[in-house]
PDB file of C-alpha atoms in Angstrom:
ATOM      1  CA  MET A   1      27.454   2.233  23.989  1.00  0.00           C
ATOM      2  CA  GLY A   2      23.765   1.799  24.472  1.00  0.00           C
ATOM      3  CA  TYR A   3      21.082   3.637  22.043  1.00  0.00           C
ATOM      4  CA  THR A   4      20.276   7.035  21.433  1.00  0.00           C
ATOM      5  CA  LEU A   5      16.937   8.143  21.228  1.00  0.00           C
ATOM      6  CA  ILE A   6      16.983  10.044  17.746  1.00  0.00           C
ATOM      7  CA  GLN A   7      13.905  11.779  17.204  1.00  0.00           C
ATOM      8  CA  ARG A   8       9.223  10.206  17.846  1.00  0.00           C
ATOM      9  CA  GLN A   9       7.206  10.506  15.757  1.00  0.00           C
ATOM     10  CA  VAL A  10       3.249   9.754  16.247  1.00  0.00           C
ATOM     11  CA  ALA A  11       0.831   8.279  13.195  1.00  0.00           C
ATOM     12  CA  SER A  12      -2.400  10.473  13.175  1.00  0.00           C
ATOM     13  CA  ASN A  13      -3.812  10.078  10.121  1.00  0.00           C
ATOM     14  CA  SER A  14      -0.813  10.475   8.526  1.00  0.00           C
ATOM     15  CA  THR A  15       0.245  10.076   4.917  1.00  0.00           C
ATOM     16  CA  SER A  16       3.733   9.328   6.028  1.00  0.00           C
ATOM     17  CA  ILE A  17       6.311   9.310   8.495  1.00  0.00           C
ATOM     18  CA  ASP A  18       9.451  10.795   7.160  1.00  0.00           C
ATOM     19  CA  PHE A  19      13.420  10.659   8.790  1.00  0.00           C
ATOM     20  CA  THR A  20      15.092  12.932   7.608  1.00  0.00           C
ATOM     21  CA  ASN A  21      18.317  12.953   9.485  1.00  0.00           C
ATOM     22  CA  ILE A  22      19.772  10.230   8.807  1.00  0.00           C
ATOM     23  CA  THR A  23      23.575  11.424   9.664  1.00  0.00           C
ATOM     24  CA  THR A  24      27.255   9.971  10.182  1.00  0.00           C
ATOM     25  CA  ASP A  25      26.804  10.668  13.000  1.00  0.00           C
ATOM     26  CA  TYR A  26      25.950   6.681  14.049  1.00  0.00           C
ATOM     27  CA  ASP A  27      26.764   3.032  12.286  1.00  0.00           C
ATOM     28  CA  GLU A  28      23.452   1.720  12.939  1.00  0.00           C
ATOM     29  CA  TYR A  29      19.539   3.043  13.309  1.00  0.00           C
ATOM     30  CA  LEU A  30      17.187   1.613  14.591  1.00  0.00           C
ATOM     31  CA  ILE A  31      13.478   2.588  13.771  1.00  0.00           C
ATOM     32  CA  THR A  32      11.071   0.786  16.481  1.00  0.00           C
ATOM     33  CA  MET A  33       7.057   1.058  14.938  1.00  0.00           C
ATOM     34  CA  THR A  34       4.437   0.246  17.914  1.00  0.00           C
ATOM     35  CA  ASN A  35       0.552  -0.557  17.513  1.00  0.00           C
ATOM     36  CA  LEU A  36       0.558   0.742  14.034  1.00  0.00           C
ATOM     37  CA  GLN A  37      -2.788   0.985  12.170  1.00  0.00           C
ATOM     38  CA  PRO A  38      -3.882   2.158   8.835  1.00  0.00           C
ATOM     39  CA  VAL A  39      -6.857   3.381   7.961  1.00  0.00           C
ATOM     40  CA  THR A  40      -7.832   1.485   5.225  1.00  0.00           C
ATOM     41  CA  ASP A  41      -9.030  -2.717   6.036  1.00  0.00           C
ATOM     42  CA  GLY A  42      -6.249  -4.970   5.301  1.00  0.00           C
ATOM     43  CA  LYS A  43      -3.415  -2.414   3.640  1.00  0.00           C
ATOM     44  CA  GLU A  44       0.210  -3.501   4.505  1.00  0.00           C
ATOM     45  CA  VAL A  45       2.984  -0.844   6.333  1.00  0.00           C
ATOM     46  CA  HIS A  46       5.270  -0.277   3.322  1.00  0.00           C
ATOM     47  CA  PHE A  47       9.187   1.945   3.972  1.00  0.00           C
ATOM     48  CA  GLN A  48      12.021   3.114   0.915  1.00  0.00           C
ATOM     49  CA  VAL A  49      14.981   5.039   1.664  1.00  0.00           C
ATOM     50  CA  ASP A  50      16.916   7.796   0.005  1.00  0.00           C
ATOM     51  CA  THR A  51      19.894   9.616  -0.301  1.00  0.00           C
ATOM     52  CA  GLY A  52      21.245  13.396  -0.311  1.00  0.00           C
ATOM     53  CA  SER A  53      18.409  15.633  -0.315  1.00  0.00           C
ATOM     54  CA  ASN A  54      16.597  13.672  -3.209  1.00  0.00           C
ATOM     55  CA  THR A  55      12.824  13.211  -1.616  1.00  0.00           C
ATOM     56  CA  SER A  56      11.934  10.146  -4.942  1.00  0.00           C
ATOM     57  CA  TYR A  57      11.890   7.532  -2.787  1.00  0.00           C
ATOM     58  CA  ASN A  58      12.807   5.175  -5.088  1.00  0.00           C
ATOM     59  CA  GLN A  59      16.446   3.581  -4.345  1.00  0.00           C
ATOM     60  CA  THR A  60      16.900  -0.385  -6.055  1.00  0.00           C
ATOM     61  CA  ILE A  61      16.629  -2.356  -3.574  1.00  0.00           C
ATOM     62  CA  THR A  62      16.605  -6.296  -3.325  1.00  0.00           C
ATOM     63  CA  THR A  63      14.284  -8.276  -0.918  1.00  0.00           C
ATOM     64  CA  ASN A  64      13.538 -11.290   1.052  1.00  0.00           C
ATOM     65  CA  THR A  65       9.895 -11.201   3.222  1.00  0.00           C
ATOM     66  CA  TYR A  66       8.689 -14.514   4.691  1.00  0.00           C
ATOM     67  CA  THR A  67       5.554 -14.565   7.470  1.00  0.00           C
ATOM     68  CA  ALA A  68       4.680 -17.049  10.151  1.00  0.00           C
ATOM     69  CA  GLY A  69       1.509 -16.915  11.773  1.00  0.00           C
ATOM     70  CA  GLN A  70      -1.165 -19.467  14.016  1.00  0.00           C
ATOM     71  CA  ASN A  71      -4.539 -19.199  15.625  1.00  0.00           C
ATOM     72  CA  LEU A  72      -4.982 -19.617  19.600  1.00  0.00           C
ATOM     73  CA  GLY A  73      -7.615 -22.288  18.130  1.00  0.00           C
ATOM     74  CA  ASP A  74      -4.598 -24.128  16.701  1.00  0.00           C
ATOM     75  CA  VAL A  75      -7.238 -24.383  13.388  1.00  0.00           C
ATOM     76  CA  TRP A  76      -4.748 -21.866  11.335  1.00  0.00           C
ATOM     77  CA  ASN A  77      -1.569 -21.936  11.183  1.00  0.00           C
ATOM     78  CA  LEU A  78       0.669 -20.324   8.240  1.00  0.00           C
ATOM     79  CA  LEU A  79       4.571 -20.526   6.435  1.00  0.00           C
ATOM     80  CA  GLU A  80       4.878 -19.343   3.701  1.00  0.00           C
ATOM     81  CA  GLN A  81       7.679 -17.659   1.772  1.00  0.00           C
ATOM     82  CA  GLN A  82       6.420 -14.190   0.418  1.00  0.00           C
ATOM     83  CA  ASN A  83       7.506 -12.369  -3.362  1.00  0.00           C
ATOM     84  CA  GLY A  84      10.025  -9.365  -2.279  1.00  0.00           C
ATOM     85  CA  GLN A  85      12.104  -6.921  -4.523  1.00  0.00           C
ATOM     86  CA  GLN A  86      14.269  -8.005  -7.100  1.00  0.00           C
ATOM     87  CA  SER A  87      16.517  -4.727  -7.751  1.00  0.00           C
ATOM     88  CA  GLY A  88      12.828  -2.516  -7.754  1.00  0.00           C
ATOM     89  CA  THR A  89      12.465   0.368  -6.344  1.00  0.00           C
ATOM     90  CA  ALA A  90       8.999   0.396  -5.249  1.00  0.00           C
ATOM     91  CA  PHE A  91       8.401   0.648  -1.129  1.00  0.00           C
ATOM     92  CA  GLN A  92       8.760  -2.372   0.645  1.00  0.00           C
ATOM     93  CA  ARG A  93       6.196  -4.442   2.309  1.00  0.00           C
ATOM     94  CA  ILE A  94       7.334  -4.677   5.751  1.00  0.00           C
ATOM     95  CA  ALA A  95       3.767  -5.803   7.563  1.00  0.00           C
ATOM     96  CA  TYR A  96       0.957  -8.237   7.224  1.00  0.00           C
ATOM     97  CA  GLY A  97      -1.864  -6.748   5.695  1.00  0.00           C
ATOM     98  CA  ALA A  98      -3.869  -5.251   8.837  1.00  0.00           C
ATOM     99  CA  GLU A  99      -7.472  -4.468   9.689  1.00  0.00           C
ATOM    100  CA  ALA A 100      -8.318  -0.770  10.443  1.00  0.00           C
ATOM    101  CA  GLN A 101      -9.608   0.724  13.250  1.00  0.00           C
ATOM    102  CA  SER A 102     -12.825   0.303  12.626  1.00  0.00           C
ATOM    103  CA  TYR A 103     -12.122  -3.245  13.530  1.00  0.00           C
ATOM    104  CA  ARG A 104     -12.050  -2.661  17.052  1.00  0.00           C
ATOM    105  CA  ALA A 105     -10.110  -5.971  17.726  1.00  0.00           C
ATOM    106  CA  TRP A 106      -6.646  -5.755  15.836  1.00  0.00           C
ATOM    107  CA  MET A 107      -3.931  -4.719  18.297  1.00  0.00           C
ATOM    108  CA  GLY A 108      -1.780  -2.979  15.517  1.00  0.00           C
ATOM    109  CA  HIS A 109       1.531  -4.007  13.952  1.00  0.00           C
ATOM    110  CA  SER A 110       4.543  -3.434  16.606  1.00  0.00           C
ATOM    111  CA  GLY A 111       8.483  -4.379  15.758  1.00  0.00           C
ATOM    112  CA  PHE A 112      11.407  -3.113  13.929  1.00  0.00           C
ATOM    113  CA  LEU A 113      13.665  -1.707  10.968  1.00  0.00           C
ATOM    114  CA  ARG A 114      17.152  -1.745  11.194  1.00  0.00           C
ATOM    115  CA  LEU A 115      19.426   0.208   8.955  1.00  0.00           C
ATOM    116  CA  TYR A 116      23.095  -1.313   8.916  1.00  0.00           C
ATOM    117  CA  ASP A 117      26.201   1.659   7.867  1.00  0.00           C
ATOM    118  CA  PRO A 118      23.400   3.564   6.156  1.00  0.00           C
ATOM    119  CA  SER A 119      26.137   6.520   5.619  1.00  0.00           C
ATOM    120  CA  ASP A 120      28.870   4.327   4.381  1.00  0.00           C
ATOM    121  CA  GLY A 121      29.407   5.321   0.923  1.00  0.00           C
ATOM    122  CA  THR A 122      32.315   2.178  -0.433  1.00  0.00           C
ATOM    123  CA  TYR A 123      29.227  -0.720   0.285  1.00  0.00           C
ATOM    124  CA  MET A 124      25.588  -1.596  -0.021  1.00  0.00           C
ATOM    125  CA  LYS A 125      23.322  -0.761   2.568  1.00  0.00           C
ATOM    126  CA  HIS A 126      21.812  -3.408   4.627  1.00  0.00           C
ATOM    127  CA  PHE A 127      18.751  -3.842   6.313  1.00  0.00           C
ATOM    128  CA  GLN A 128      16.008  -6.164   8.239  1.00  0.00           C
ATOM    129  CA  SER A 129      13.278  -5.931   9.499  1.00  0.00           C
ATOM    130  CA  ILE A 130      10.872  -7.990  12.212  1.00  0.00           C
ATOM    131  CA  MET A 131       6.887  -6.926  12.644  1.00  0.00           C
ATOM    132  CA  ASN A 132       3.954  -8.514  15.424  1.00  0.00           C
ATOM    133  CA  ALA A 133       0.663  -8.227  14.463  1.00  0.00           C
ATOM    134  CA  THR A 134      -2.364 -10.064  17.134  1.00  0.00           C
ATOM    135  CA  TYR A 135      -6.101  -9.108  16.459  1.00  0.00           C
ATOM    136  CA  THR A 136      -9.010 -11.432  17.359  1.00  0.00           C
ATOM    137  CA  GLY A 137     -11.568 -11.845  14.809  1.00  0.00           C
ATOM    138  CA  ASN A 138     -15.947 -12.972  16.057  1.00  0.00           C
ATOM    139  CA  GLY A 139     -14.751 -12.185  19.563  1.00  0.00           C
ATOM    140  CA  THR A 140     -13.630 -15.362  20.358  1.00  0.00           C
ATOM    141  CA  LEU A 141     -10.041 -16.940  21.570  1.00  0.00           C
ATOM    142  CA  ALA A 142     -10.507 -19.775  18.975  1.00  0.00           C
ATOM    143  CA  GLN A 143     -10.240 -17.008  16.659  1.00  0.00           C
ATOM    144  CA  THR A 144      -7.619 -14.928  18.158  1.00  0.00           C
ATOM    145  CA  TYR A 145      -4.299 -14.520  15.657  1.00  0.00           C
ATOM    146  CA  CYS A 146      -0.704 -14.298  15.503  1.00  0.00           C
ATOM    147  CA  ILE A 147       1.202 -12.579  12.731  1.00  0.00           C
ATOM    148  CA  HIS A 148       4.902 -13.061  12.364  1.00  0.00           C
ATOM    149  CA  TRP A 149       6.452 -11.054   9.151  1.00  0.00           C
ATOM    150  CA  ALA A 150      10.236 -10.839   8.860  1.00  0.00           C
ATOM    151  CA  ALA A 151      12.075  -8.957   5.872  1.00  0.00           C
ATOM    152  CA  GLN A 152      15.451  -7.913   4.969  1.00  0.00           C
ATOM    153  CA  GLY A 153      17.725  -7.544   2.533  1.00  0.00           C
ATOM    154  CA  TYR A 154      19.915  -3.843   0.493  1.00  0.00           C
ATOM    155  CA  PHE A 155      19.831  -0.869  -1.055  1.00  0.00           C
ATOM    156  CA  HIS A 156      21.875  -1.338  -4.238  1.00  0.00           C
ATOM    157  CA  THR A 157      23.955   2.069  -3.626  1.00  0.00           C
ATOM    158  CA  THR A 158      27.009   3.190  -2.112  1.00  0.00           C
ATOM    159  CA  THR A 159      25.645   6.543  -2.266  1.00  0.00           C
ATOM    160  CA  ALA A 160      25.001   7.426   2.146  1.00  0.00           C
ATOM    161  CA  LEU A 161      21.457   7.087   3.050  1.00  0.00           C
ATOM    162  CA  THR A 162      19.396  10.232   4.607  1.00  0.00           C
ATOM    163  CA  ARG A 163      15.624   9.317   4.807  1.00  0.00           C
ATOM    164  CA  ILE A 164      13.035   7.045   5.797  1.00  0.00           C
ATOM    165  CA  ARG A 165       9.989   7.055   4.824  1.00  0.00           C
ATOM    166  CA  PHE A 166       6.841   4.848   5.794  1.00  0.00           C
ATOM    167  CA  GLN A 167       3.702   4.942   4.541  1.00  0.00           C
ATOM    168  CA  ALA A 168       0.545   2.770   3.973  1.00  0.00           C
ATOM    169  CA  GLU A 169      -0.119   0.774   0.940  1.00  0.00           C
ATOM    170  CA  THR A 170      -2.663   3.149   0.309  1.00  0.00           C
ATOM    171  CA  GLY A 171      -4.009   5.224   2.489  1.00  0.00           C
ATOM    172  CA  ASN A 172      -2.923   7.298   5.547  1.00  0.00           C
ATOM    173  CA  LEU A 173      -1.664   5.629   9.073  1.00  0.00           C
ATOM    174  CA  TYR A 174      -4.006   5.602  11.222  1.00  0.00           C
ATOM    175  CA  THR A 175      -2.259   5.462  14.245  1.00  0.00           C
ATOM    176  CA  GLY A 176       1.264   4.243  15.667  1.00  0.00           C
ATOM    177  CA  ILE A 177       4.647   5.704  17.427  1.00  0.00           C
ATOM    178  CA  PHE A 178       8.078   5.989  15.055  1.00  0.00           C
ATOM    179  CA  SER A 179      11.109   6.348  16.957  1.00  0.00           C
ATOM    180  CA  MET A 180      14.663   6.399  15.758  1.00  0.00           C
ATOM    181  CA  TYR A 181      17.731   5.444  17.853  1.00  0.00           C
ATOM    182  CA  GLY A 182      21.514   5.537  16.996  1.00  0.00           C
ATOM    183  CA  LEU A 183      24.569   3.389  17.866  1.00  0.00           C
ATOM    184  CA  SER A 184      27.586   4.292  17.207  1.00  0.00           C
TER     185      SER A 184
END
Protein backbone atom coordinates (compact mmCIF):
# COMPACT_ATOMS: atom_id res chain seq x y z
CA MET A 1 0.00 0.00 0.00
CA GLY A 2 1.05 3.58 -0.57
CA TYR A 3 0.54 6.82 1.21
CA THR A 4 -2.91 8.39 1.24
CA LEU A 5 -3.19 12.18 1.30
CA ILE A 6 -5.38 13.06 4.28
CA GLN A 7 -5.13 16.84 4.43
CA ARG A 8 -3.12 19.76 3.02
CA GLN A 9 -2.82 23.18 4.67
CA VAL A 10 -1.06 26.34 3.53
CA ALA A 11 0.46 28.75 6.05
CA SER A 12 -0.27 32.40 5.33
CA ASN A 13 0.95 34.46 8.28
CA SER A 14 -0.54 31.71 10.48
CA THR A 15 -0.06 31.41 14.24
CA SER A 16 -0.03 27.62 13.88
CA ILE A 17 -0.90 24.74 11.59
CA ASP A 18 -2.94 22.02 13.32
CA PHE A 19 -3.83 18.51 12.18
CA THR A 20 -6.56 17.13 14.45
CA ASN A 21 -7.39 13.99 12.49
CA ILE A 22 -4.83 11.40 13.62
CA THR A 23 -6.84 8.18 13.98
CA THR A 24 -6.42 4.40 14.11
CA ASP A 25 -6.93 4.27 10.33
CA TYR A 26 -3.16 4.40 9.68
CA ASP A 27 -0.09 2.83 11.29
CA GLU A 28 2.19 5.68 10.25
CA TYR A 29 1.71 9.36 9.44
CA LEU A 30 3.98 11.44 7.24
CA ILE A 31 3.75 15.23 7.26
CA THR A 32 5.70 16.91 4.47
CA MET A 33 6.58 20.58 4.79
CA THR A 34 7.56 22.67 1.77
CA ASN A 35 9.15 26.14 1.72
CA LEU A 36 8.38 27.08 5.33
CA GLN A 37 9.31 30.61 6.33
CA PRO A 38 8.68 32.36 9.64
CA VAL A 39 7.60 35.99 9.78
CA THR A 40 10.46 36.87 12.16
CA ASP A 41 14.15 36.50 11.17
CA GLY A 42 16.11 33.71 12.84
CA LYS A 43 13.14 31.89 14.38
CA GLU A 44 12.77 28.14 14.19
CA VAL A 45 9.85 25.85 13.37
CA HIS A 46 8.60 23.70 16.27
CA PHE A 47 5.96 21.00 16.83
CA GLN A 48 4.14 19.22 19.66
CA VAL A 49 1.35 16.63 19.90
CA ASP A 50 -1.63 15.90 22.11
CA THR A 51 -4.05 13.14 23.03
CA GLY A 52 -7.82 12.80 22.96
CA SER A 53 -9.56 16.16 22.76
CA ASN A 54 -6.76 17.89 24.76
CA THR A 55 -5.38 21.10 23.27
CA SER A 56 -2.57 21.89 25.72
CA TYR A 57 0.11 20.41 23.42
CA ASN A 58 2.43 19.53 26.29
CA GLN A 59 3.20 15.82 25.99
CA THR A 60 6.45 14.69 27.61
CA ILE A 61 9.15 14.14 24.99
CA THR A 62 12.75 12.93 24.78
CA THR A 63 14.73 13.92 21.69
CA ASN A 64 18.12 13.97 20.03
CA THR A 65 18.96 16.48 17.29
CA TYR A 66 21.88 17.34 15.05
CA THR A 67 22.78 19.91 12.40
CA ALA A 68 25.06 19.61 9.38
CA GLY A 69 25.81 22.31 6.87
CA GLN A 70 28.25 23.70 4.35
CA ASN A 71 28.51 26.67 2.05
CA LEU A 72 29.28 26.51 -1.63
CA GLY A 73 32.54 28.42 -1.18
CA ASP A 74 33.73 25.72 1.27
CA VAL A 75 34.75 28.32 3.85
CA TRP A 76 32.09 27.35 6.38
CA ASN A 77 30.90 23.96 7.56
CA LEU A 78 29.04 22.63 10.54
CA LEU A 79 28.41 19.29 12.19
CA GLU A 80 27.13 19.35 15.73
CA GLN A 81 24.74 17.66 18.07
CA GLN A 82 22.17 20.05 19.49
CA ASN A 83 20.50 19.95 22.88
CA GLY A 84 17.34 17.88 22.67
CA GLN A 85 14.69 17.56 25.34
CA GLN A 86 15.05 15.05 28.16
CA SER A 87 11.52 14.41 29.45
CA GLY A 88 10.49 17.96 28.57
CA THR A 89 7.07 19.24 27.56
CA ALA A 90 8.06 22.19 25.36
CA PHE A 91 7.44 22.37 21.63
CA GLN A 92 10.23 20.48 19.84
CA ARG A 93 12.45 22.34 17.37
CA ILE A 94 12.54 20.65 13.96
CA ALA A 95 14.29 23.24 11.77
CA TYR A 96 17.36 25.45 11.76
CA GLY A 97 16.70 29.13 12.55
CA ALA A 98 15.51 30.59 9.26
CA GLU A 99 15.56 34.04 7.79
CA ALA A 100 12.16 35.57 7.28
CA GLN A 101 10.41 36.52 4.07
CA SER A 102 12.13 39.93 4.12
CA TYR A 103 15.41 38.17 3.34
CA ARG A 104 14.69 37.57 -0.34
CA ALA A 105 17.48 35.04 -0.97
CA TRP A 106 16.06 32.57 1.58
CA MET A 107 14.67 29.43 -0.03
CA GLY A 108 12.73 28.22 3.03
CA HIS A 109 12.75 24.92 4.89
CA SER A 110 11.53 21.71 3.31
CA GLY A 111 11.40 18.23 4.79
CA PHE A 112 9.21 15.83 6.71
CA LEU A 113 8.04 14.60 10.09
CA ARG A 114 7.13 10.93 10.46
CA LEU A 115 5.00 9.61 13.38
CA TYR A 116 5.23 5.87 13.99
CA ASP A 117 2.08 4.08 15.21
CA PRO A 118 0.64 7.15 17.00
CA SER A 119 -2.67 5.41 17.77
CA ASP A 120 -1.12 2.46 19.60
CA GLY A 121 -2.39 2.09 23.17
CA THR A 122 0.54 0.01 24.50
CA TYR A 123 3.84 1.62 23.51
CA MET A 124 5.43 5.07 23.52
CA LYS A 125 5.23 7.00 20.24
CA HIS A 126 8.37 7.54 18.14
CA PHE A 127 9.02 10.24 15.54
CA GLN A 128 11.68 11.28 13.05
CA SER A 129 12.10 14.61 11.27
CA ILE A 130 14.52 15.84 8.64
CA MET A 131 14.47 19.41 7.33
CA ASN A 132 16.77 21.07 4.79
CA ALA A 133 17.24 24.69 3.88
CA THR A 134 19.26 26.69 1.36
CA TYR A 135 19.89 30.40 1.29
CA THR A 136 22.28 32.87 -0.33
CA GLY A 137 23.75 35.77 1.63
CA ASN A 138 25.20 38.90 0.04
CA GLY A 139 24.09 37.68 -3.42
CA THR A 140 27.27 35.65 -4.04
CA LEU A 141 27.58 31.93 -4.67
CA ALA A 142 30.36 31.75 -2.06
CA GLN A 143 27.71 32.75 0.47
CA THR A 144 25.24 30.02 -0.55
CA TYR A 145 24.52 27.70 2.39
CA CYS A 146 22.85 24.30 2.65
CA ILE A 147 21.77 23.35 6.19
CA HIS A 148 20.37 19.99 7.32
CA TRP A 149 18.50 19.61 10.64
CA ALA A 150 17.48 16.20 12.01
CA ALA A 151 15.40 15.46 15.12
CA GLN A 152 14.23 12.12 16.44
CA GLY A 153 12.74 10.92 19.68
CA TYR A 154 9.64 9.66 21.42
CA PHE A 155 6.65 10.81 23.44
CA HIS A 156 6.32 9.36 26.94
CA THR A 157 2.72 8.26 26.57
CA THR A 158 0.95 5.03 25.77
CA THR A 159 -2.24 7.00 25.09
CA ALA A 160 -3.12 7.43 21.42
CA LEU A 161 -2.00 10.70 19.82
CA THR A 162 -4.83 12.51 18.04
CA ARG A 163 -3.43 15.88 17.00
CA ILE A 164 -0.24 17.71 16.06
CA ARG A 165 0.60 21.43 15.95
CA PHE A 166 3.35 23.27 14.05
CA GLN A 167 4.35 26.83 14.90
CA ALA A 168 7.23 29.29 14.71
CA GLU A 169 9.41 29.76 17.79
CA THR A 170 7.91 33.26 18.09
CA GLY A 171 5.69 35.11 15.67
CA ASN A 172 3.79 33.48 12.84
CA LEU A 173 4.50 31.15 9.94
CA TYR A 174 4.69 33.47 6.93
CA THR A 175 4.33 30.76 4.30
CA GLY A 176 4.65 27.01 3.73
CA ILE A 177 2.71 23.96 2.61
CA PHE A 178 1.92 21.16 5.08
CA SER A 179 0.63 17.85 3.71
CA MET A 180 -0.37 14.93 5.96
CA TYR A 181 -0.35 11.37 4.56
CA GLY A 182 -1.34 8.07 6.15
CA LEU A 183 0.23 4.66 5.59
CA SER A 184 -1.58 1.50 6.69
